[in-house]
XYZ file of C-alpha atoms in Angstrom:
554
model
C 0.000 0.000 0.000
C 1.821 3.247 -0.664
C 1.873 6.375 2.000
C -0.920 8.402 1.004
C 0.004 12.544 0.552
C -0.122 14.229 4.234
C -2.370 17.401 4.110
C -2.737 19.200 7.308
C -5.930 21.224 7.004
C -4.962 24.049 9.595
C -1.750 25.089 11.144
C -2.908 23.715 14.953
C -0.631 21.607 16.888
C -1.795 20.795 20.629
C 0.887 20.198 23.076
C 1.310 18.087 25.773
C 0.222 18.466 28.945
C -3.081 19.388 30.361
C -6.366 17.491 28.540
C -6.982 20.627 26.265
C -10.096 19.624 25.457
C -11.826 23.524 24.459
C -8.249 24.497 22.769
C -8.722 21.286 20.353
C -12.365 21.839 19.559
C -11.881 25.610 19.106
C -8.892 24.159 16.169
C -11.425 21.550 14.792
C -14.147 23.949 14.078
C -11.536 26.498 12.771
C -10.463 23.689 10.395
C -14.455 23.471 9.235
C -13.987 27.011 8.741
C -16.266 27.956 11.789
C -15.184 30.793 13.528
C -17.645 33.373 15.517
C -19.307 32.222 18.099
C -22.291 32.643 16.275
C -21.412 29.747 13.527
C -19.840 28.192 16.848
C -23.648 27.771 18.748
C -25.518 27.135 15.577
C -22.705 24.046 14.928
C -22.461 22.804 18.427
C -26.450 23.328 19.235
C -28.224 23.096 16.404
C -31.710 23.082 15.882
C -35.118 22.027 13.429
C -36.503 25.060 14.362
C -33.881 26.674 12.252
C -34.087 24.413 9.464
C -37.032 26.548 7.052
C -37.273 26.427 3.445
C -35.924 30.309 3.658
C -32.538 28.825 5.453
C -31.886 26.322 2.616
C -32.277 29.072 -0.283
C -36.523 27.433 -1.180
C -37.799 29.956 -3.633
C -40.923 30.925 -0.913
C -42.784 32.338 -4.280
C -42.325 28.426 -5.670
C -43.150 26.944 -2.508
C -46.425 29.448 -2.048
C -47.587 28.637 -5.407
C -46.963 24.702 -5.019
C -48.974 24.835 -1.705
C -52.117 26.506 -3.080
C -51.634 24.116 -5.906
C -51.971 20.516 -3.657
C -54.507 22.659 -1.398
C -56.658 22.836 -4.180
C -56.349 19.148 -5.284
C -56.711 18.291 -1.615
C -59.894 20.143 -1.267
C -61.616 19.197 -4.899
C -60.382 15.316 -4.479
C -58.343 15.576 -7.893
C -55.534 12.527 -8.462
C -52.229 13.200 -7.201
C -49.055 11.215 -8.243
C -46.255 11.256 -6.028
C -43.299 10.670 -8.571
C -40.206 9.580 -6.763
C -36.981 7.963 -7.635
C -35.414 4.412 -6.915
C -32.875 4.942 -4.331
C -33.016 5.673 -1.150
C -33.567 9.143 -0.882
C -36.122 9.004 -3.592
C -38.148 6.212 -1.875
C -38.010 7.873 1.767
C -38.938 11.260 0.016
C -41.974 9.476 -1.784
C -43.009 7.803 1.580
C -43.009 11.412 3.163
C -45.040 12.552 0.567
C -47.247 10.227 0.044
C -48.376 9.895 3.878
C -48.604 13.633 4.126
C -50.661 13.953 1.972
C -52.874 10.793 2.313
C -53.313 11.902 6.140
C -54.445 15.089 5.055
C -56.836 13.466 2.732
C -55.871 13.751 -0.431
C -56.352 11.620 -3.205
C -53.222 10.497 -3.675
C -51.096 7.261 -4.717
C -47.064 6.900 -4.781
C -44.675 6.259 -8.538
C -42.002 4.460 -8.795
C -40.217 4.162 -12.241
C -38.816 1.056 -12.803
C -34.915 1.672 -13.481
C -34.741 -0.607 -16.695
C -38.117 0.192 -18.336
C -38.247 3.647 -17.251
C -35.118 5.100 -16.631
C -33.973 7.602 -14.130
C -36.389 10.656 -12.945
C -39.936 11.946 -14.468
C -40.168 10.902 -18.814
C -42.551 11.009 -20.325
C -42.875 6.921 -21.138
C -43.105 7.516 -17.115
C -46.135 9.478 -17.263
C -47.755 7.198 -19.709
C -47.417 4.886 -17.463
C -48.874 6.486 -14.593
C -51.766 7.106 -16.928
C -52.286 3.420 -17.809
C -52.308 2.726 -14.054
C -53.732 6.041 -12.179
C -57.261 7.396 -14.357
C -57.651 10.376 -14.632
C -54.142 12.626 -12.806
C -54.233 16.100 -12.440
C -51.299 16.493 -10.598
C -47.957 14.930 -10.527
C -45.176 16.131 -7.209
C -41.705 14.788 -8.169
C -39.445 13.589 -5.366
C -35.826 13.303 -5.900
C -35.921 14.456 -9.300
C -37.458 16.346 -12.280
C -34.674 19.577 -12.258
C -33.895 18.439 -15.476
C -36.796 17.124 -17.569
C -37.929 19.587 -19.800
C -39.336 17.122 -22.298
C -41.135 15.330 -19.612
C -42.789 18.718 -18.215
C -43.657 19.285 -21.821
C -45.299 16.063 -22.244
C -46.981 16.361 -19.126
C -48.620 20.096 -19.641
C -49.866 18.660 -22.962
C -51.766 16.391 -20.958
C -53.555 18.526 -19.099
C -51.230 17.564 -15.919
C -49.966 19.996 -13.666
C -46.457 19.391 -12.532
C -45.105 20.185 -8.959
C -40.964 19.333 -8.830
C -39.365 19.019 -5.542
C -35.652 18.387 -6.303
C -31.928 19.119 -5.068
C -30.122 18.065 -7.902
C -27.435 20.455 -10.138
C -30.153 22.354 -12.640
C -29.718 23.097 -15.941
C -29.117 27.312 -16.967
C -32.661 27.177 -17.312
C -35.793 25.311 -15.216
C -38.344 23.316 -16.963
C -41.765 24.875 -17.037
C -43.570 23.288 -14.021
C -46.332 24.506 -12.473
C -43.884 25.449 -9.482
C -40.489 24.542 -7.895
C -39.286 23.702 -4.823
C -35.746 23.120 -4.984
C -31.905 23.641 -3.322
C -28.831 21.510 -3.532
C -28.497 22.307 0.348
C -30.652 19.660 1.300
C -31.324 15.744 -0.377
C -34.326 15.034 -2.172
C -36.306 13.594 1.054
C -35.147 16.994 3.139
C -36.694 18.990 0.355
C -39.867 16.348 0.643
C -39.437 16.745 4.498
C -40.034 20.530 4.352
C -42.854 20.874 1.733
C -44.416 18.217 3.785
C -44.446 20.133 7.026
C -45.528 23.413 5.387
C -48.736 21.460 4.280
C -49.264 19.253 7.760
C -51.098 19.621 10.064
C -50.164 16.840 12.509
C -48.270 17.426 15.832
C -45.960 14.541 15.743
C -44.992 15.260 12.300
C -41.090 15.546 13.157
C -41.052 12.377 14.627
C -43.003 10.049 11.680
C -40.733 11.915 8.965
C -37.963 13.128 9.939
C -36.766 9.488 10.658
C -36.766 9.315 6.996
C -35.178 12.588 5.771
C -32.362 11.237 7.773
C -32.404 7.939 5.794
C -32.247 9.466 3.119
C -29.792 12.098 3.690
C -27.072 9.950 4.451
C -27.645 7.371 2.037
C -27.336 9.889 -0.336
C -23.992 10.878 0.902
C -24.877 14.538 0.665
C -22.765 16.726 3.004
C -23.531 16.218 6.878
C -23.007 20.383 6.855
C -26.089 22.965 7.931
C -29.505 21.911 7.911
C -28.727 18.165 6.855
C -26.549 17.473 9.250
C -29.241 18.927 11.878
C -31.685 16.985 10.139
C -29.110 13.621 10.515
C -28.237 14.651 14.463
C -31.838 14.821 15.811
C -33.284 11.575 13.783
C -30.605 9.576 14.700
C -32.031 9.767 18.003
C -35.352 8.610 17.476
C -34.576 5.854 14.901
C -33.407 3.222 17.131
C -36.632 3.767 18.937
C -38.880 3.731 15.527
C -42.434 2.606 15.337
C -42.511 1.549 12.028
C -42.683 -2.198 11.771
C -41.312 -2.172 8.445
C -37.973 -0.419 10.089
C -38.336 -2.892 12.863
C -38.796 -5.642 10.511
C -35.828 -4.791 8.556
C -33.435 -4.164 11.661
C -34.345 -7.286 12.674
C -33.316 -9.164 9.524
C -29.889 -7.090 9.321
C -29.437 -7.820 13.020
C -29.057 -4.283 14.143
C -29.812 -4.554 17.763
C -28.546 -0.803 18.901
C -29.760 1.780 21.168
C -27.759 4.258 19.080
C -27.171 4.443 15.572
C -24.571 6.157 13.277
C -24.385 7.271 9.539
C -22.319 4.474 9.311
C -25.750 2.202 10.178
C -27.596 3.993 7.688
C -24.491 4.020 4.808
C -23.659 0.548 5.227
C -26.481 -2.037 6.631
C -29.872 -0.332 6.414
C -29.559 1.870 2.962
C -28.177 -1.220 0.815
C -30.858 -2.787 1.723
C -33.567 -0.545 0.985
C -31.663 -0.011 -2.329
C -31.693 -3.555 -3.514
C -34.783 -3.768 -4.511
C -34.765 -1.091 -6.792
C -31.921 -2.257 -8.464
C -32.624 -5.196 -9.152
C -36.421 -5.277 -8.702
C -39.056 -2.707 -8.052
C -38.207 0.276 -5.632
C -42.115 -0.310 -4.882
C -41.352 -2.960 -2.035
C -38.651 -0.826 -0.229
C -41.827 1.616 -0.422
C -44.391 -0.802 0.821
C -42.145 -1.759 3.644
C -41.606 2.103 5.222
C -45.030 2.385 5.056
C -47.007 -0.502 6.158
C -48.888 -0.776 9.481
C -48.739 -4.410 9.366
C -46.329 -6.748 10.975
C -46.543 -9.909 9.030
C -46.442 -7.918 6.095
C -43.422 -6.243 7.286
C -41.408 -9.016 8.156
C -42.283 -10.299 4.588
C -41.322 -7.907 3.126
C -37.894 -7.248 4.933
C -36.925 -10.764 4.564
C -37.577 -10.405 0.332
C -35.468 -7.366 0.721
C -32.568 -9.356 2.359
C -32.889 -12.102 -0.123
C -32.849 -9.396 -2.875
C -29.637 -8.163 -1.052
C -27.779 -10.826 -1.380
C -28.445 -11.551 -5.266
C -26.841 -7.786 -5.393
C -23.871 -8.475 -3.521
C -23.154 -11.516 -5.602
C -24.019 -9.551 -8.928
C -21.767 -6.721 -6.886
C -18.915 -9.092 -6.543
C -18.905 -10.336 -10.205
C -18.731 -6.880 -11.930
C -16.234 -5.923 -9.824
C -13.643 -8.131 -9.821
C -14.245 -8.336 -13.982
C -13.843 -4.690 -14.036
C -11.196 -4.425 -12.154
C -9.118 -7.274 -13.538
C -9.720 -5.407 -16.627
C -9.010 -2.097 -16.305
C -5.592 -3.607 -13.977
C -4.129 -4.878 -17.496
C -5.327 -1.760 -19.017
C -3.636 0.569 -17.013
C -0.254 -1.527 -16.984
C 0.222 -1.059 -20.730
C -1.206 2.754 -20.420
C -2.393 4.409 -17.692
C -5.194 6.664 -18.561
C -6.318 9.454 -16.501
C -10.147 8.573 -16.569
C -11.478 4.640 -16.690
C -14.004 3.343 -18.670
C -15.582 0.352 -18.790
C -18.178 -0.758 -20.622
C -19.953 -4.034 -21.107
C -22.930 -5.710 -22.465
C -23.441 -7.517 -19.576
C -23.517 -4.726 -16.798
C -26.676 -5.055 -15.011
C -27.476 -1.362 -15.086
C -28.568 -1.105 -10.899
C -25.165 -1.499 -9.984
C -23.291 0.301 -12.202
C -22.670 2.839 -9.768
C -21.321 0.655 -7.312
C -18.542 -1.133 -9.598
C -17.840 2.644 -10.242
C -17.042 3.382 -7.095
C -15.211 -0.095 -6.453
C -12.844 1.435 -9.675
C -12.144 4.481 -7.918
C -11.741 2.880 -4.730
C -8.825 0.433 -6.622
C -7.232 3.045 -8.699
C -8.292 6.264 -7.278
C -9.708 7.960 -10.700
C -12.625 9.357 -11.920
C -14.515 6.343 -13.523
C -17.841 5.756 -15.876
C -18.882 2.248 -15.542
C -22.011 1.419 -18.843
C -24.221 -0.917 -19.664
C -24.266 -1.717 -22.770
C -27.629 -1.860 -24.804
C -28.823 -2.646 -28.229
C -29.738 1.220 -28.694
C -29.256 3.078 -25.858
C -26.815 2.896 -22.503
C -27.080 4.092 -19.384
C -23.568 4.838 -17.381
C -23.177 5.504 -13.620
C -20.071 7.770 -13.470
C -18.276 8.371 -9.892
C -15.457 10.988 -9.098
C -12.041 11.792 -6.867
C -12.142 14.483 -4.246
C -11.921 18.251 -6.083
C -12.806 16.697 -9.714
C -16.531 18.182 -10.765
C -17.874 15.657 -12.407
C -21.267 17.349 -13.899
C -19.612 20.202 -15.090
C -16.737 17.974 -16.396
C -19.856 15.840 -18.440
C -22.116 19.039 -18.749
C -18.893 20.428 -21.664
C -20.002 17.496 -23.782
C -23.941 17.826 -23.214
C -24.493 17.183 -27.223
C -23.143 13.362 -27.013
C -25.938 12.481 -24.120
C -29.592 11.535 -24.437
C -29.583 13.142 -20.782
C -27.187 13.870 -17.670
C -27.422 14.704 -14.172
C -26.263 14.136 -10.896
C -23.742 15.939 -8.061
C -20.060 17.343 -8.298
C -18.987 13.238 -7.367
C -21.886 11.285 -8.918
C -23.922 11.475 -12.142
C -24.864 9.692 -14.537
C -26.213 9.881 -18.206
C -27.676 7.904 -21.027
C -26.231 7.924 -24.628
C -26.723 6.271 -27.929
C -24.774 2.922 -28.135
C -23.501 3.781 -31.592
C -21.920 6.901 -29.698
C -20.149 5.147 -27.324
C -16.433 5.131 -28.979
C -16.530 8.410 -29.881
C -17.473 9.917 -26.174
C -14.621 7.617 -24.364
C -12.640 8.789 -27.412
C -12.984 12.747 -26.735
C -13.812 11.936 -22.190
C -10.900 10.656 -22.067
C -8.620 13.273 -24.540
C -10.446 16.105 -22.120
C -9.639 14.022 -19.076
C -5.451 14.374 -19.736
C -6.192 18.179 -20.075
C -7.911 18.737 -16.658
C -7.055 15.940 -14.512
C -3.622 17.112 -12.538
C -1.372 14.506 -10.731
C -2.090 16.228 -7.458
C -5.622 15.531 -8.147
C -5.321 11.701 -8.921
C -3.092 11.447 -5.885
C -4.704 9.997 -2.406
C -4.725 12.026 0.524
C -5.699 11.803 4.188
C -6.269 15.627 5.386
C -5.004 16.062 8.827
C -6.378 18.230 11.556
C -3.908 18.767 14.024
C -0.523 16.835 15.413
C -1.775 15.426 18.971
C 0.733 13.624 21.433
C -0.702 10.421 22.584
C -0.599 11.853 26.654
C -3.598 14.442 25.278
C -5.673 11.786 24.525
C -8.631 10.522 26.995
C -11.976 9.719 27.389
C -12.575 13.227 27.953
C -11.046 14.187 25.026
C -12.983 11.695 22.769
C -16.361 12.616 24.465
C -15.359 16.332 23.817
C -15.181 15.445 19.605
C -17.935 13.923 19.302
C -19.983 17.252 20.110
C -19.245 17.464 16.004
C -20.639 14.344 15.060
C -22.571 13.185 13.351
C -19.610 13.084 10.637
C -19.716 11.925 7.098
C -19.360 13.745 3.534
C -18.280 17.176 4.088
C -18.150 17.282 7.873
C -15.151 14.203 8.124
C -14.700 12.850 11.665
C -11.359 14.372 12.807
C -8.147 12.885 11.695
C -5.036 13.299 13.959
C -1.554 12.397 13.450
C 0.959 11.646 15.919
C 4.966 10.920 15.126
C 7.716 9.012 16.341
C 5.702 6.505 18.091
C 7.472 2.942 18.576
C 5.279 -0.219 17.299
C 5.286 -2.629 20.207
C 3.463 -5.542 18.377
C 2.136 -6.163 14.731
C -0.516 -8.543 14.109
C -2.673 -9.100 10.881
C -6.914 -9.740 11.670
C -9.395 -11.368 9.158
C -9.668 -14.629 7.286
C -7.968 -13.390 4.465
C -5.358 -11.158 6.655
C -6.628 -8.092 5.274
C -6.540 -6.028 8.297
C -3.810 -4.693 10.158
C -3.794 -4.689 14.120
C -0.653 -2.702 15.774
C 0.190 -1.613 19.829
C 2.027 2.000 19.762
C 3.820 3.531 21.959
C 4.444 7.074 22.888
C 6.576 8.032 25.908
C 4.372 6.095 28.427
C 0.955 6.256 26.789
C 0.054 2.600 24.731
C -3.263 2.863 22.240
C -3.721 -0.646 20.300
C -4.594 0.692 16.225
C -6.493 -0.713 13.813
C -5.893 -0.807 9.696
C -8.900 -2.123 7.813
C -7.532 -3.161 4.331
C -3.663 -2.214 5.944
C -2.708 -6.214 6.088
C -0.249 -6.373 3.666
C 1.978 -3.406 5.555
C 2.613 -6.245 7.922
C 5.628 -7.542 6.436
C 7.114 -4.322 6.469
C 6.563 -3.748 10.437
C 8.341 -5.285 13.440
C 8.212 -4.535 17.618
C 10.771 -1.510 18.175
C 10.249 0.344 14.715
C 9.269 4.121 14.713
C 6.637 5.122 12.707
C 4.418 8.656 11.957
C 0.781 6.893 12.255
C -2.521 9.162 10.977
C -5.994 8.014 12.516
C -9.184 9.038 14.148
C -10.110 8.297 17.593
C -12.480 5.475 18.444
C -14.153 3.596 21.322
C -14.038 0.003 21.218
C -16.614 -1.753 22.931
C -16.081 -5.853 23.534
C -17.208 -7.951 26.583
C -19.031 -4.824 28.196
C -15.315 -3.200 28.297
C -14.985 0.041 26.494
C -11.483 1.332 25.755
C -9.865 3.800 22.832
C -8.467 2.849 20.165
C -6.808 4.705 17.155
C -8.308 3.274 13.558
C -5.540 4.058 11.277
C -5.892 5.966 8.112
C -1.797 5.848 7.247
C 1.671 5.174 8.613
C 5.138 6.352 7.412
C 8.075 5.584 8.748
């Protein structure tokens, strides 16, 4: 494994001494670039109360117009569509929706498109298919997408159906011609849902039935944990544990989460895969049915198809990856190319985006992963830290059927015959823009910390920042000169790296996931420089620190 590129993100350097617990967290929020004490407060103690369509940058003219518009189909019983999206924070936006509204009384059933047949986001084959199921719509409220379909919009307002777009993704220089929009890239698609829902509710313990799921979806959508989503992710981490959904319940069970407290790491990693399975290989409809049934046996029924449906995707996961990898390895011996890839008939298209990131996880560049069709592809395309990857794709607009996504995820549809020719001319702009310093990992450093400053204390004190995650990182420290006192390698496969350090008279044991093979390098009495975070190991009703290590040098 080579020594990733040090970056230390301020100038702070705690001495040893005295636990200097205030001095630290004053340097870690500098490093987030929060200074006054004003920023300080609203970071350390936030609040929902503070989290209003105004404080994410809603249009209120959009949001005042969209509201009289649902009124009005509340009150004369007209059909409403909710029109969500397949993922995560598309189907916990649509379940938001959808409950609102049906409490309220509306006439109103959820959408799904189907990810092969449909495609991503409102189309207008989408809305002729609502139309073949749903008689007689008036009114169709995206969720998790729509910024970006002008033809669909089109199609729609031919139809005599009013279009309402709730959306956070990057727009287009111009808006398509819906009825209204509510939309900001400060929040995810169920935070936007989350908000227009509790302008038009009326029920008390609205916070705690939906904010549960703004926070499922906000992580799983690995939108920054900054501002209003990461008050939205504090406070319903709190109450999911204690959810009263039995389809939550019902799915914890399967996955075997048995926690009082969860993390994003929970969310990322055990319940939003699963949730996400079925929608990629599947319908999205049953990760729907199961947030929102009141049944138990239907529940559990449904959770254990999910985890069935899980699996199947880990396998097709596991295939894909190691194909593309193998094949982009011998690629990038002979040449090594700046931007990968890959493209293959038999790709199936819902995981696309996770052999994507499995590419840049292996060789740490941007990389566009398609599935290849008789007429038309669909790609999932996945980027490296301070590479844009819409704007990069947005310069060659002409060559795509449609694009869309973030600055580190899109992804885009394109005639097969055009294929060649966009790697051809990606790839050519790729060598132009992509620096070495770009394509080069890096672990970004907080501070130097002696091992004598750290304590419980000290570890309670930085968690006041969690919850962390994209764009609020849980602090990395680094430490130097400490002496390795034993090396051992963990997992079947001896993938992971275990190590006791040393400094002065203070011993932490560390942990390496994926660090194995650094074993063979490492003996007792060596002197290293070690960067990690600060964890709490819990085993046997003990609880101790330990450092998980992000890099050593020596």
């Amino acid at each position: 494994m080579k020594p990733k590129k040090w970056e230390f993100v301020g100038k702070g350097h705690i001495a040893a001494g005295a636990e200097r617990i205030d001095e630290l967290i004053d340097l870690l929020l500098e490093n987030r670039g929060i200074k006054t004490a004003k920023e300080r407060d609203e970071f350390l103690y936030p609040t929902l109360e503070a989290v209003t369509p105004e404080s994410v940058g809603i249009d209120l003219k959009e949001l005042t117009k969209a509201l009289k518009r649902i009124k009005k189909a509340i009150d004369q019983k007209e059909q409403i569509v909710v029109f969500g999206d397949y993922d995560v924070d598309g189907i916990t936006g649509s379940a938001i929706l959808w409950e609102t509204l049906h409490a309220l009384g509306a006439k109103v059933l959820p959408y799904i498109p189907h990810r092969v047949d449909e495609g991503y986001g409102l189309s207008s084959k989408g809305i002729s298919n609502v139309q073949l199921q749903i008689s007689n719509v008036k009114l169709i409220i995206t969720t998790d997408n729509g910024i970006v379909a002008h033809d669909a919009v089109e199609f729609a307002n031919e139809q005599g159906i009013d279009i309402i777009i709730t959306d956070h993704h990057a727009r287009d220089a111009t808006v398509p011609k819906a009825y209204a929009i509510v939309h900001t890239t400060k929040l995810c698609g169920a935070g936007v849902a989350f908000l227009l829902a509790k302008e038009i509710s009326n029920d008390k313990l609205f916070e705690d039935k939906y904010l549960e799921l703004a926070t499922l979806g906000t992580v799983a959508d690995l939108v920054p944990l900054v501002g209003a989503n990461r008050t939205i992710v504090r406070e319903g981490l709190k109450i999911l544990p204690q959810t009263k959904r039995v389809g939550l319940k019902a799915l914890y069970q399967q996955a075997g989460l048995e926690k009082d407290e969860f993390t994003p790491y929970d969310i990322g990693f055990v319940i939003g895969p699963r949730l996400n399975a079925s929608g990629r290989i599947e319908s999205a409809m049953d990760s729907l049915r199961l947030l929102c049934t009141t049944k138990r046996e239907r529940a559990e029924e449904l959770a254990a198809k999910l985890e069935l449906v899980n699996k199947e995707r880990q396998q097709l996961l596991k295939e894909a990856k190691e194909y593309a990898i193998a094949a982009k390895r011998k690629e990038q011996s002979a040449k090594s190319k700046k931007l990968l890839i890959s493209v293959d008939e038999n790709y199936a298209e819902g995981i696309i985006g996770l052999v994507a990131g499995k590419l840049v996880e292996e060789f740490y560049r941007p990389a566009i992963v398609i599935a290849k069709r008789e007429k038309q592809s669909k790609a999932s395309v996945r980027s490296v830290s301070g590479f844009n990857i819409i704007e990069f794709l947005r310069m060659h607009a002409d060559h795509f059927v449609n694009v869309g996504g973030h600055p580190m995820a899109a992804g885009f549809t394109i005639e097969t015959t055009k294929i060649t020719l966009l790697q051809k001319t990606l790839e050519k702009k790729a060598e132009e823009l992509l620096t070495d310093e770009m394509l080069t990992r890096s672990v970004k450093i907080d501070c130097e910390l002696p091992f004598s400053v750290i304590t419980k204390e000290v570890y309670d004190g930085i968690q006041r920042l969690a919850p962390f995650g994209m764009g609020n990182s849980e602090p990395v420290f680094a430490t130097r000169g400490v002496t390795v006192e034993e090396v051992r390698i963990m997992g079947k496969e001896g993938t992971h790296l275990k190590l006791v350090l040393k400094q002065e008279t203070k011993s932490f044991e560390a942990v390496g996931f994926g660090m194995g093979a650094l074993a063979a390098d490492l003996h007792a009495g060596d002197t290293i420089d070690v960067a990690y975070t600060i964890d709490e190991n819990v085993w046997n009703g003990n609880v101790k620190l330990q450092l998980k290590m992000k890099d050593i040098t020596s």
